[in-house]
Amino acid sequence: MSSETGRSSGIASRISGAAGRAGGAALDRLTTVTGPINRVLQPLANVYNRLIGGYFGEMNGLQFVLVVGTLVGLLTAPFWGNYALIQAMIAASIWAILAMGWDIQSGYTGYISFGHSVLSGGAGYTTAMLIHNVNPELPMLVTIPVSVLAALGIGLLIALPSLRLSGPYFSLITFVAVLIFYRMMNPLSEYTGGETGLAGVEKIFDITEPVQSYYLFLLPMLAVAVALLIVARSNIGLILLAIRENESAVEAAGINATKFKIWSFMLSSIPMGIGGVLLAHRFGGVDPGSFIVVDNSIEMIAMAVVGGMGSILGPLGGAFFIILMEDIVLHAFGLDAQLRWAILWIIVLLILVFARQGLFRKLWYGLERLGGDRR
Amino acid sequence: MLDQILSVLLLGAVVSAIYALVAIGFTMIFGVGGVLNLAHGGLIMFGAYAYVVLTSSSVVGAIAVPPAAGFVIAVIATALASYALYAGLVRYIEDNVVITFLSTVMVALLLTNLIHYRFGANPQGTPSVLSGSLHLEGFGTRIGYMYILGFVLSWITIGLLWYYVTQTDEGRSILATSMSERGAQLTGVNLLSVKSRTWLIAGAFAGIAGVILGTVEPTTPQMWLNPLANAFIIVVIGGIGSIKGSVVAAYLIGYLQQFTTEFIGQGYVGIPSLIVLVAVLLLLPEGLYGREFAHE
């Protein structure tokens, strides 16, 4: 097609393409330096590749160092970070769970959902409503599984009718689902607390023990990341990706695509439930403004976009990037909260237009090239 | 009881007329470019704030034009903003549906944050184009003149649009493009110009809806959400891309919501529309008049 719009739409890709080529040439020159470093590190990576590479995919020495370095950095944060940083990292851990949960459904199948804040919000509300309406003494061992199950139920409720639709229709319906859920809060205010929400959820963030509390958020995040990575790198992940690329081909191969889409929605409901419960326990309560509004879904999407949709670890990085930018970096300039988010939206827009793959996927492939020839 | 029914009939008609304005702009952009413009609600808010800035001297500088002039300028400004959104952003990325609608969401939120930063979260005092209200003794209700103005304007603009897309060559090329982009190109239609005109028209519709909504409801940084959600529901029920479907569905949803408010309760407003929406999706996934002439 040689329409004018066809030509103009090429401009953005040409600009990013040119930048990519210039960057690529620089990368290739750097390889002479980084190649030997990579060869030194390669034996370490090979140990990993032989042991568990089959589950997560293989990597070269530089990539191995990045992953291990990040992991060590995350695990030791309480020992070198200050209070504000730890607070931000706790928030980032929760949001990373939500962004990864969104990614396994929307990022992988290409069915973009704006409704995921209903899943996390539903789980948070279930926890608060159990404590508020049923019995304030309910132990977490009861409330947490019930809340995650509630997220699953809500997920099924949204997925069954909406996944009959394709593309934009699906996104519209999930968007509407959030607004309806939000509006239900007021008529049911006897149970939900209406606009003000409910308080009284046990806070598991203890100010006097920031170190211990930090791990209560970090470890579930890492567990979710590992679990989702295993699924994403398995044949199931492959089918979900195939649905994104060409759904009729999947159907033609004798695979029921709708079934897999519903499964992916279910699969993403579980991390959404975990994230929602953690969010409720962090704030010590729930309210519609910080749990359900569609902005929450869009923030998850923004994190996934920044990191790279359809990669699980990308959204994880994106969540830390956005939260740390918002709470630490832009905060340091003393900007108003509205202005901070405005800047972040501009960053996300730029990434959408010029780096559709996402920052962390670019970094990952950059390291692959820096490692030089593997053989 | 009779009073209530009459009041539902009257209020429903004026509310639906505004819904129709919002939904038509949204559906036209989808029909022509296949672009889901989630910033459409943002454009409505842009129109409302443009009107506030222009007409009340207390907001920005000492600009204060008469309300009627402010109305016209705000509508033109919104149309231009809509065109700028297309020419400055959407044009370059419309080949990828997902990237496009994610980008328009980001634009909507960016606008929300900027307006919140500049004007604060509190509702703005908006001077009416026409103040006062019509008291209808027989019906036991009163309707603001703004609502009546909205109703009249809505039908005038819908009529003009109908004339434009069915009777003029320029307009027919818009209709042709929404039926089949390739077919339109083969007959010599300039796609870029068709799309630009569509975004201008959609922006103007959003501007009119924005000024009217801004005067009858509070003008706040969150005001874009409900009109956008209603537009979604209406457009899906009417069939994405169909102007006729949008008008029919706008009246369906407008009356349904008015009926719910009057007889069931304000808090349940969205629920019956959702039930209708789900029913339509399950029975007629394409909507009432979904893409009736379209060739994929």
XYZ file of C-alpha atoms in Angstrom:
671
model
C 0.000 0.000 0.000
C 1.502 3.313 -1.009
C -1.002 5.658 0.576
C 0.130 8.926 2.086
C -0.721 7.694 5.537
C 1.295 4.584 4.817
C 4.253 6.750 3.965
C 3.849 9.087 6.913
C 3.530 6.232 9.351
C 6.913 5.085 8.154
C 8.557 8.271 9.354
C 8.509 7.360 13.022
C 9.968 3.967 12.339
C 12.554 5.495 10.038
C 13.667 7.935 12.727
C 13.954 5.213 15.320
C 15.509 2.977 12.695
C 18.199 5.518 11.927
C 18.887 5.993 15.612
C 18.996 2.227 15.972
C 21.541 1.897 13.154
C 23.793 4.598 14.598
C 23.524 2.953 18.013
C 24.114 -0.424 16.422
C 27.385 0.705 14.821
C 28.570 2.056 18.171
C 27.583 -1.209 19.822
C 29.568 -3.204 17.292
C 32.693 -1.146 17.983
C 32.189 -1.605 21.712
C 32.073 -5.341 21.187
C 35.852 -5.455 20.875
C 36.039 -4.349 24.515
C 33.029 -6.124 25.924
C 33.489 -9.356 24.012
C 36.460 -10.512 26.103
C 34.661 -9.503 29.311
C 31.740 -11.592 28.177
C 34.031 -14.554 27.480
C 35.405 -14.347 31.014
C 31.898 -14.354 32.467
C 30.522 -16.956 30.098
C 31.508 -20.013 32.227
C 29.365 -18.690 35.091
C 26.424 -18.203 32.750
C 26.996 -21.677 31.321
C 26.529 -23.225 34.746
C 23.139 -21.504 34.875
C 22.340 -22.405 31.275
C 22.997 -26.095 31.926
C 21.033 -26.210 35.178
C 17.887 -24.166 34.611
C 18.360 -22.453 31.259
C 15.834 -24.817 29.761
C 13.048 -23.240 31.786
C 13.860 -19.575 31.370
C 15.969 -19.344 28.217
C 19.734 -19.114 27.923
C 21.817 -16.003 28.369
C 25.358 -14.830 27.825
C 27.848 -13.667 30.438
C 26.867 -10.011 30.412
C 23.178 -10.781 30.679
C 23.918 -13.170 33.522
C 25.738 -10.442 35.400
C 22.824 -8.043 34.849
C 20.295 -10.526 36.241
C 22.420 -11.578 39.210
C 23.427 -7.983 39.915
C 19.807 -6.829 39.898
C 18.785 -9.693 42.129
C 21.552 -8.959 44.630
C 20.688 -5.269 44.507
C 17.016 -5.974 45.215
C 17.758 -8.429 48.021
C 20.254 -6.211 49.798
C 18.391 -2.913 49.338
C 17.552 -2.469 53.061
C 21.256 -2.493 53.901
C 22.279 0.313 51.577
C 19.105 2.213 50.788
C 17.560 4.983 52.837
C 14.001 4.980 54.181
C 12.450 6.769 51.194
C 14.060 4.345 48.776
C 12.822 1.304 50.681
C 9.313 2.747 50.733
C 9.446 3.307 46.987
C 10.849 -0.195 46.387
C 7.971 -1.702 48.374
C 5.476 0.159 46.208
C 7.435 -0.846 43.113
C 7.345 -4.523 44.167
C 3.556 -4.470 44.416
C 3.204 -2.652 41.120
C 5.648 -5.055 39.513
C 3.344 -7.941 40.480
C 0.392 -6.096 38.939
C 2.276 -5.132 35.781
C 3.543 -8.705 35.269
C 0.035 -10.051 35.860
C -1.281 -7.663 33.227
C 1.499 -8.653 30.881
C 0.838 -12.404 30.875
C -2.669 -11.674 29.610
C -2.587 -8.438 27.610
C 1.065 -8.252 26.637
C 1.200 -11.848 25.454
C -2.185 -12.265 23.742
C -2.421 -8.698 22.442
C -5.906 -8.347 23.930
C -5.290 -5.125 25.827
C -7.289 -5.063 29.034
C -8.137 -1.871 30.886
C -10.004 -3.916 33.449
C -7.180 -5.290 35.534
C -7.618 -2.729 38.292
C -10.986 -4.415 38.940
C -9.159 -7.690 39.637
C -6.613 -6.213 42.033
C -9.204 -3.876 43.506
C -11.627 -6.764 43.927
C -9.045 -8.751 45.879
C -8.176 -5.779 48.083
C -11.844 -5.093 48.727
C -12.513 -8.739 49.525
C -9.855 -8.646 52.222
C -11.223 -5.414 53.676
C -14.851 -6.496 53.422
C -14.159 -9.831 55.110
C -12.556 -7.997 58.002
C -15.183 -5.257 58.090
C -18.369 -7.250 57.513
C -17.636 -10.789 58.645
C -15.164 -10.952 61.466
C -12.367 -8.524 62.346
C -10.401 -11.408 63.842
C -10.090 -13.387 60.608
C -6.489 -14.493 60.174
C -4.584 -13.650 57.007
C -4.382 -17.351 56.250
C -8.097 -17.177 55.510
C -8.452 -13.723 53.983
C -5.588 -13.961 51.528
C -6.636 -17.172 49.741
C -10.283 -16.059 49.691
C -9.275 -12.705 48.203
C -7.171 -14.299 45.490
C -10.072 -16.623 44.710
C -12.342 -13.590 44.505
C -10.000 -12.048 41.947
C -10.210 -15.296 39.984
C -13.992 -15.207 40.110
C -14.153 -11.601 38.955
C -11.667 -12.433 36.225
C -13.905 -15.214 34.968
C -16.914 -12.888 35.119
C -15.149 -10.335 32.920
C -13.374 -12.788 30.643
C -16.288 -15.014 29.648
C -18.446 -12.404 27.909
C -15.690 -10.030 26.819
C -13.278 -12.540 25.274
C -15.925 -13.438 22.712
C -15.015 -10.085 21.219
C -11.900 -9.251 19.348
C -9.461 -6.385 19.382
C -10.821 -2.943 20.204
C -14.228 -4.209 21.359
C -12.543 -6.192 24.124
C -10.599 -3.178 25.351
C -13.708 -1.003 25.365
C -15.678 -3.493 27.417
C -12.956 -3.935 30.007
C -12.746 -0.141 30.284
C -16.489 0.024 30.913
C -16.236 -2.815 33.461
C -13.948 -0.674 35.612
C -16.368 2.250 35.570
C -19.315 0.035 36.450
C -17.415 -1.590 39.304
C -16.461 1.869 40.536
C -20.066 3.078 40.450
C -21.252 -0.006 42.361
C -19.269 1.211 45.358
C -21.769 3.903 46.307
C -25.079 2.032 46.241
C -23.409 -0.775 48.191
C -21.730 1.636 50.600
C -23.081 -0.271 53.590
C -20.584 -3.003 52.777
C -17.964 -1.174 50.752
C -17.665 2.108 52.611
C -18.577 4.141 49.524
C -16.234 6.948 48.537
C -14.181 6.806 51.730
C -13.562 3.077 51.533
C -12.794 0.771 54.436
C -9.998 0.871 56.973
C -8.896 -1.667 59.545
C -6.888 -4.040 57.388
C -3.822 -5.136 59.284
C -0.792 -3.214 58.080
C 2.113 -5.505 57.411
C 4.391 -2.579 56.817
C 6.050 -1.879 60.142
C 7.909 1.444 60.282
C 10.200 0.266 63.057
C 11.202 -2.816 61.065
C 11.581 -1.582 57.483
C 13.978 -4.410 56.612
C 11.653 -7.257 57.515
C 8.623 -5.563 56.013
C 10.496 -5.022 52.778
C 10.963 -8.757 52.243
C 7.264 -9.376 52.838
C 6.715 -7.496 49.571
C 9.856 -8.358 47.647
C 9.749 -12.140 48.029
C 6.163 -12.604 46.742
C 7.134 -10.380 43.820
C 10.131 -12.566 42.961
C 8.038 -15.717 43.343
C 5.391 -14.346 40.976
C 8.101 -13.330 38.517
C 9.626 -16.830 38.489
C 6.245 -18.541 38.165
C 5.081 -16.310 35.335
C 8.428 -16.660 33.570
C 8.142 -20.441 33.605
C 4.648 -20.237 32.109
C 5.640 -17.592 29.594
C 8.649 -19.548 28.359
C 6.644 -22.775 28.076
C 4.456 -23.866 25.179
C 1.516 -22.038 26.753
C 3.384 -18.757 26.453
C 4.194 -19.630 22.866
C 0.524 -20.174 22.035
C -0.435 -16.892 23.713
C 2.185 -15.098 21.617
C 0.890 -16.839 18.519
C -2.618 -15.557 19.312
C -1.198 -12.043 19.368
C 0.581 -12.467 16.054
C -2.032 -14.385 14.088
C -5.123 -15.695 15.776
C -6.591 -17.407 12.725
C -3.366 -19.354 12.267
C -3.713 -20.608 15.832
C -7.295 -21.642 15.160
C -6.215 -23.297 11.932
C -3.672 -25.347 13.847
C -6.554 -26.903 15.745
C -5.989 -24.944 18.927
C -8.993 -23.349 20.600
C -7.736 -19.749 20.891
C -10.678 -18.570 23.005
C -9.903 -21.233 25.586
C -6.306 -20.069 25.819
C -7.361 -16.436 26.069
C -9.643 -17.276 28.975
C -6.855 -19.303 30.578
C -4.461 -16.404 30.256
C -7.013 -14.123 31.893
C -7.398 -16.600 34.750
C -3.664 -16.930 35.020
C -3.271 -13.194 35.281
C -6.047 -12.957 37.891
C -3.883 -14.787 40.444
C -1.006 -12.286 40.527
C -3.576 -9.485 40.362
C -5.189 -10.954 43.460
C -1.865 -11.256 45.270
C -0.932 -7.701 44.314
C -4.311 -6.338 45.386
C -4.075 -8.033 48.793
C -0.552 -6.707 49.333
C -1.720 -3.221 48.374
C -4.547 -3.429 50.924
C -2.139 -4.592 53.622
C 0.321 -1.850 52.765
C -2.224 0.971 53.060
C -4.157 -0.697 55.880
C -7.408 -0.129 54.023
C -9.084 0.230 50.679
C -10.809 3.076 48.855
C -12.106 3.380 45.311
C -9.693 6.171 44.376
C -6.506 4.217 44.973
C -7.793 0.730 44.133
C -10.316 0.686 41.338
C -10.153 3.795 39.152
C -9.105 3.149 35.590
C -5.930 5.189 36.130
C -4.610 2.188 38.060
C -5.004 -0.075 35.043
C -3.366 2.519 32.847
C -0.430 2.821 35.245
C 0.095 -0.947 34.985
C -0.050 -0.655 31.210
C 2.426 2.219 31.261
C 4.871 0.137 33.314
C 4.549 -2.782 30.931
C 5.017 -0.503 27.922
C 8.105 1.141 29.379
C 9.736 -2.193 30.121
C 8.527 -3.987 27.005
C 5.171 -5.728 26.616
C 5.177 -9.494 26.384
C 8.360 -10.196 28.299
C 7.376 -10.493 32.027
C 10.738 -9.168 33.208
C 10.247 -6.010 31.157
C 7.141 -4.946 33.102
C 9.004 -5.797 36.325
C 11.757 -3.379 35.348
C 9.192 -0.903 34.075
C 7.405 -0.871 37.437
C 10.635 -0.089 39.273
C 11.552 2.506 36.646
C 8.246 4.372 36.881
C 7.858 4.221 40.662
C 11.457 5.202 41.335
C 11.246 8.015 38.776
C 8.032 9.290 40.332
C 8.878 8.898 44.020
C 12.608 9.500 44.036
C 14.025 11.172 40.922
C 11.267 13.623 39.991
C 10.441 14.100 43.658
C 13.972 15.351 44.174
C 13.218 18.241 41.814
C 10.356 19.246 44.083
C 7.742 18.917 41.359
C 4.034 18.760 42.036
C 2.521 15.251 41.862
C 0.401 16.188 38.841
C 3.438 17.510 37.013
C 5.477 14.409 37.878
C 2.862 12.167 36.304
C 2.574 14.482 33.315
C 6.312 14.047 32.711
C 5.995 10.281 33.090
C 3.150 10.144 30.575
C 5.312 12.043 28.110
C 8.124 9.534 28.649
C 5.704 6.661 28.090
C 4.365 8.322 24.932
C 7.887 8.737 23.581
C 8.653 5.096 24.290
C 5.411 4.037 22.578
C 6.260 6.010 19.458
C 10.016 5.560 19.184
C 10.860 2.381 21.112
C 7.857 0.072 20.856
C 9.919 -2.840 22.140
C 10.412 -1.186 25.496
C 13.543 -0.063 27.325
C 14.452 -3.291 29.049
C 14.051 -5.461 25.998
C 16.351 -3.064 24.159
C 18.856 -3.309 27.012
C 18.680 -7.111 26.944
C 19.313 -7.370 23.202
C 21.976 -4.684 23.489
C 23.834 -6.878 25.988
C 23.424 -9.847 23.667
C 25.173 -7.921 20.910
C 27.813 -6.530 23.241
C 28.676 -10.072 24.180
C 29.890 -10.562 20.619
C 29.944 -13.927 18.911
C 28.943 -16.651 21.274
C 31.029 -19.391 19.774
C -46.405 8.881 38.163
C -47.458 10.561 34.919
C -45.307 13.550 35.876
C -42.329 11.304 36.306
C -42.830 9.612 32.967
C -43.156 12.945 31.193
C -40.062 14.239 32.927
C -38.142 11.128 31.882
C -39.317 11.657 28.304
C -38.189 15.277 28.245
C -34.922 15.009 30.173
C -34.057 11.794 28.379
C -34.371 13.542 25.020
C -31.992 16.357 25.931
C -29.443 14.131 27.677
C -29.453 11.676 24.790
C -28.861 14.486 22.305
C -25.598 15.338 24.073
C -24.593 11.661 24.268
C -25.187 11.402 20.530
C -22.782 14.295 19.884
C -20.057 12.602 21.914
C -20.601 9.186 20.375
C -20.689 10.363 16.746
C -17.252 11.944 16.941
C -15.846 8.823 18.542
C -17.417 6.465 16.040
C -16.441 8.520 12.969
C -12.776 8.370 13.860
C -13.011 4.643 14.342
C -14.939 4.166 11.120
C -12.509 6.063 8.951
C -9.116 5.286 10.378
C -9.786 2.217 12.476
C -8.393 4.293 15.337
C -9.852 4.014 18.814
C -9.424 7.544 20.052
C -9.455 7.257 23.823
C -8.428 10.907 24.010
C -11.918 11.800 22.773
C -13.016 12.374 26.373
C -9.930 14.544 26.779
C -11.069 16.662 23.833
C -14.455 17.150 25.507
C -12.659 18.337 28.615
C -10.444 20.553 26.460
C -13.550 22.197 25.016
C -15.085 22.754 28.440
C -11.906 24.303 29.849
C -11.319 26.386 26.738
C -14.777 27.839 27.238
C -14.107 28.555 30.930
C -10.793 30.242 30.158
C -12.330 32.357 27.408
C -15.445 33.517 29.198
C -14.535 34.018 32.845
C -12.051 36.778 33.552
C -10.849 35.233 36.800
C -9.088 32.182 35.365
C -6.394 33.174 32.893
C -5.403 36.801 32.468
C -8.262 39.155 31.844
C -9.718 37.453 28.799
C -13.467 37.623 28.935
C -15.404 37.311 25.727
C -19.211 37.077 25.614
C -20.442 33.501 26.212
C -21.754 33.028 22.667
C -18.436 34.056 21.118
C -16.611 31.960 23.708
C -18.700 28.967 22.657
C -17.739 29.356 18.997
C -14.051 29.911 19.722
C -13.933 26.960 22.127
C -15.470 24.671 19.509
C -12.972 25.817 16.863
C -10.101 25.386 19.337
C -11.207 21.842 20.146
C -11.485 20.965 16.466
C -7.945 22.249 15.943
C -6.692 20.344 19.000
C -8.226 17.191 17.576
C -6.550 17.819 14.236
C -3.236 18.484 15.997
C -3.555 15.162 17.804
C -3.972 13.426 14.460
C -1.321 15.323 12.520
C 1.180 15.398 15.375
C 0.885 11.892 16.759
C -1.710 9.449 15.485
C -0.742 9.810 11.815
C 2.674 8.327 12.487
C 1.555 5.317 14.480
C -1.895 4.403 13.134
C -0.534 1.286 11.412
C -0.441 -0.379 14.829
C -3.845 -0.458 16.537
C -2.576 -1.307 20.007
C 0.149 1.327 20.036
C -2.343 3.906 18.775
C -4.949 3.461 21.429
C -2.405 3.145 24.199
C -0.906 6.436 22.996
C -4.283 8.164 23.013
C -4.858 6.962 26.582
C -1.531 8.489 27.580
C -2.561 11.751 25.895
C -5.839 11.749 27.843
C -4.045 11.236 31.152
C -1.396 13.801 30.272
C -4.171 16.320 29.622
C -5.859 15.387 32.908
C -2.670 15.912 34.891
C -1.834 19.189 33.179
C -5.346 20.567 33.711
C -5.312 19.379 37.305
C -1.944 21.073 37.807
C -3.034 24.354 36.206
C -6.639 24.662 37.404
C -6.819 22.380 40.454
C -9.289 19.599 41.126
C -12.190 21.842 42.129
C -15.052 22.454 39.711
C -14.765 25.638 37.697
C -17.550 28.193 37.742
C -18.779 28.161 34.179
C -20.901 31.017 32.858
C -23.893 29.758 30.929
C -24.435 30.557 27.291
C -28.121 30.790 28.107
C -29.007 31.044 31.768
C -32.284 30.280 33.417
C -34.603 27.406 32.895
C -37.937 26.577 31.413
C -40.540 25.719 34.015
C -43.079 23.319 32.642
C -46.187 23.492 34.841
C -47.925 20.626 33.115
C -44.972 18.296 33.476
C -43.992 19.378 36.962
C -40.367 19.687 35.961
C -37.928 22.313 34.833
C -35.299 22.129 32.124
C -32.334 24.477 31.923
C -32.159 26.483 28.724
C -28.659 25.060 28.281
C -30.155 21.584 27.896
C -32.611 22.851 25.317
C -29.819 24.649 23.475
C -27.834 21.391 23.559
C -30.765 19.468 22.127
C -31.309 21.965 19.299
C -27.595 22.252 18.518
C -27.209 18.496 18.562
C -29.909 18.003 15.948
C -28.664 20.889 13.820
C -25.119 19.507 13.753
C -26.284 15.942 13.190
C -28.452 17.209 10.318
C -25.544 19.124 8.832
C -23.288 16.109 9.161
C -25.894 13.910 7.519
C -26.194 16.368 4.631
C -22.398 16.561 4.376
C -21.692 12.837 4.243
C -24.568 11.939 1.946
C -24.931 14.923 -0.387
C -21.466 16.421 -0.937
C -18.513 14.793 -2.675
C -16.138 15.672 0.150
C -18.448 14.110 2.684
C -19.156 11.069 0.576
C -15.436 10.400 0.386
C -15.453 10.131 4.186
C -18.265 7.598 4.010
C -16.485 5.741 1.223
C -13.271 5.546 3.221
C -15.098 4.069 6.174
C -16.642 1.440 3.912
C -13.467 0.400 2.189
C -10.187 2.244 2.452
C -8.669 0.557 -0.577
C -11.753 1.065 -2.718
C -11.790 4.746 -1.817
C -8.123 5.068 -2.740
C -8.700 3.394 -6.091
C -11.340 5.962 -6.944
C -8.915 8.765 -6.220
C -9.847 9.735 -2.672
C -7.074 11.519 -0.814
C -6.893 9.537 2.415
C -4.845 12.063 4.347
C -7.341 14.815 3.635
C -10.297 12.570 4.475
C -8.757 11.617 7.802
C -7.830 15.195 8.629
C -11.378 16.323 7.940
C -12.776 13.486 10.037
C -10.630 14.459 13.011
C -11.630 18.116 12.606
C -15.329 17.222 12.546
C -14.998 14.838 15.482
C -13.122 17.535 17.396
C -15.839 20.098 16.688
C -18.503 17.668 17.922
C -16.448 17.019 21.056
C -16.085 20.776 21.529
C -19.840 21.398 21.342
C -20.499 18.517 23.730
C -17.734 19.762 26.029
C -19.069 23.308 26.344
C -22.604 22.078 27.010
C -21.496 19.391 29.475
C -19.240 21.926 31.166
C -22.157 24.253 31.832
C -24.708 21.670 32.978
C -22.275 19.554 34.973
C -19.164 20.452 36.975
C -16.043 21.207 34.932
C -13.348 19.142 36.650
C -10.209 17.270 35.529
C -12.172 14.006 35.825
C -15.096 15.089 33.633
C -13.829 13.159 30.583
C -14.397 9.693 32.048
C -18.185 9.422 32.122
C -18.848 10.846 28.648
C -16.165 8.559 27.260
C -17.632 5.516 28.993
C -21.107 6.400 27.725
C -19.696 6.875 24.246
C -18.119 3.385 24.453
C -21.382 1.787 25.487
C -23.342 3.671 22.836
C -20.876 2.985 20.076
C -20.647 -0.727 20.843
C -24.435 -1.043 20.981
C -24.925 0.999 17.817
C -22.102 -0.714 15.980
C -18.594 0.747 15.829
C -18.304 3.107 12.868
C -22.007 3.653 12.272
C -23.352 7.210 12.638
C -26.975 6.077 12.487
C -26.305 3.388 15.100
C -24.719 5.964 17.419
C -27.756 8.224 17.301
C -30.186 5.361 17.915
C -28.093 3.864 20.706
C -27.522 7.297 22.284
C -31.275 7.702 22.699
C -31.597 4.139 23.972
C -28.932 4.639 26.621
C -29.951 8.206 27.451
C -33.536 7.176 28.139
C -32.464 4.071 30.002
C -30.214 6.092 32.320
C -32.849 8.768 32.856
C -35.397 6.097 33.631
C -33.027 4.452 36.122
C -32.286 7.756 37.832
C -35.970 8.589 38.168
C -37.354 5.234 39.233
C -34.529 3.183 40.745
C -31.914 5.563 42.089
C -28.994 7.714 41.038
C -26.447 5.184 42.287
C -27.554 2.476 39.879
C -27.320 4.611 36.738
C -24.699 2.560 34.943
C -26.009 -0.918 35.713
C -28.966 -1.284 33.271
C -26.832 0.114 30.438
C -24.267 -2.534 31.208
C -26.882 -5.271 31.112
C -28.112 -4.028 27.728
C -24.509 -3.843 26.586
C -23.747 -7.432 27.568
C -27.003 -8.629 25.970
C -26.181 -6.832 22.715
C -22.663 -8.220 22.745
C -23.879 -11.761 23.198
C -26.711 -11.574 20.650
C -25.374 -9.055 18.105
C -21.597 -8.798 18.547
C -21.427 -6.274 15.680
C -23.981 -3.955 17.285
C -27.293 -2.762 15.875
C -25.928 -1.289 12.647
C -22.367 -2.584 12.870
C -20.331 -1.766 9.792
C -23.363 -2.331 7.593
C -21.662 -1.172 4.396
C -18.108 -2.006 5.384
C -15.875 -4.242 3.326
C -12.982 -5.647 5.266
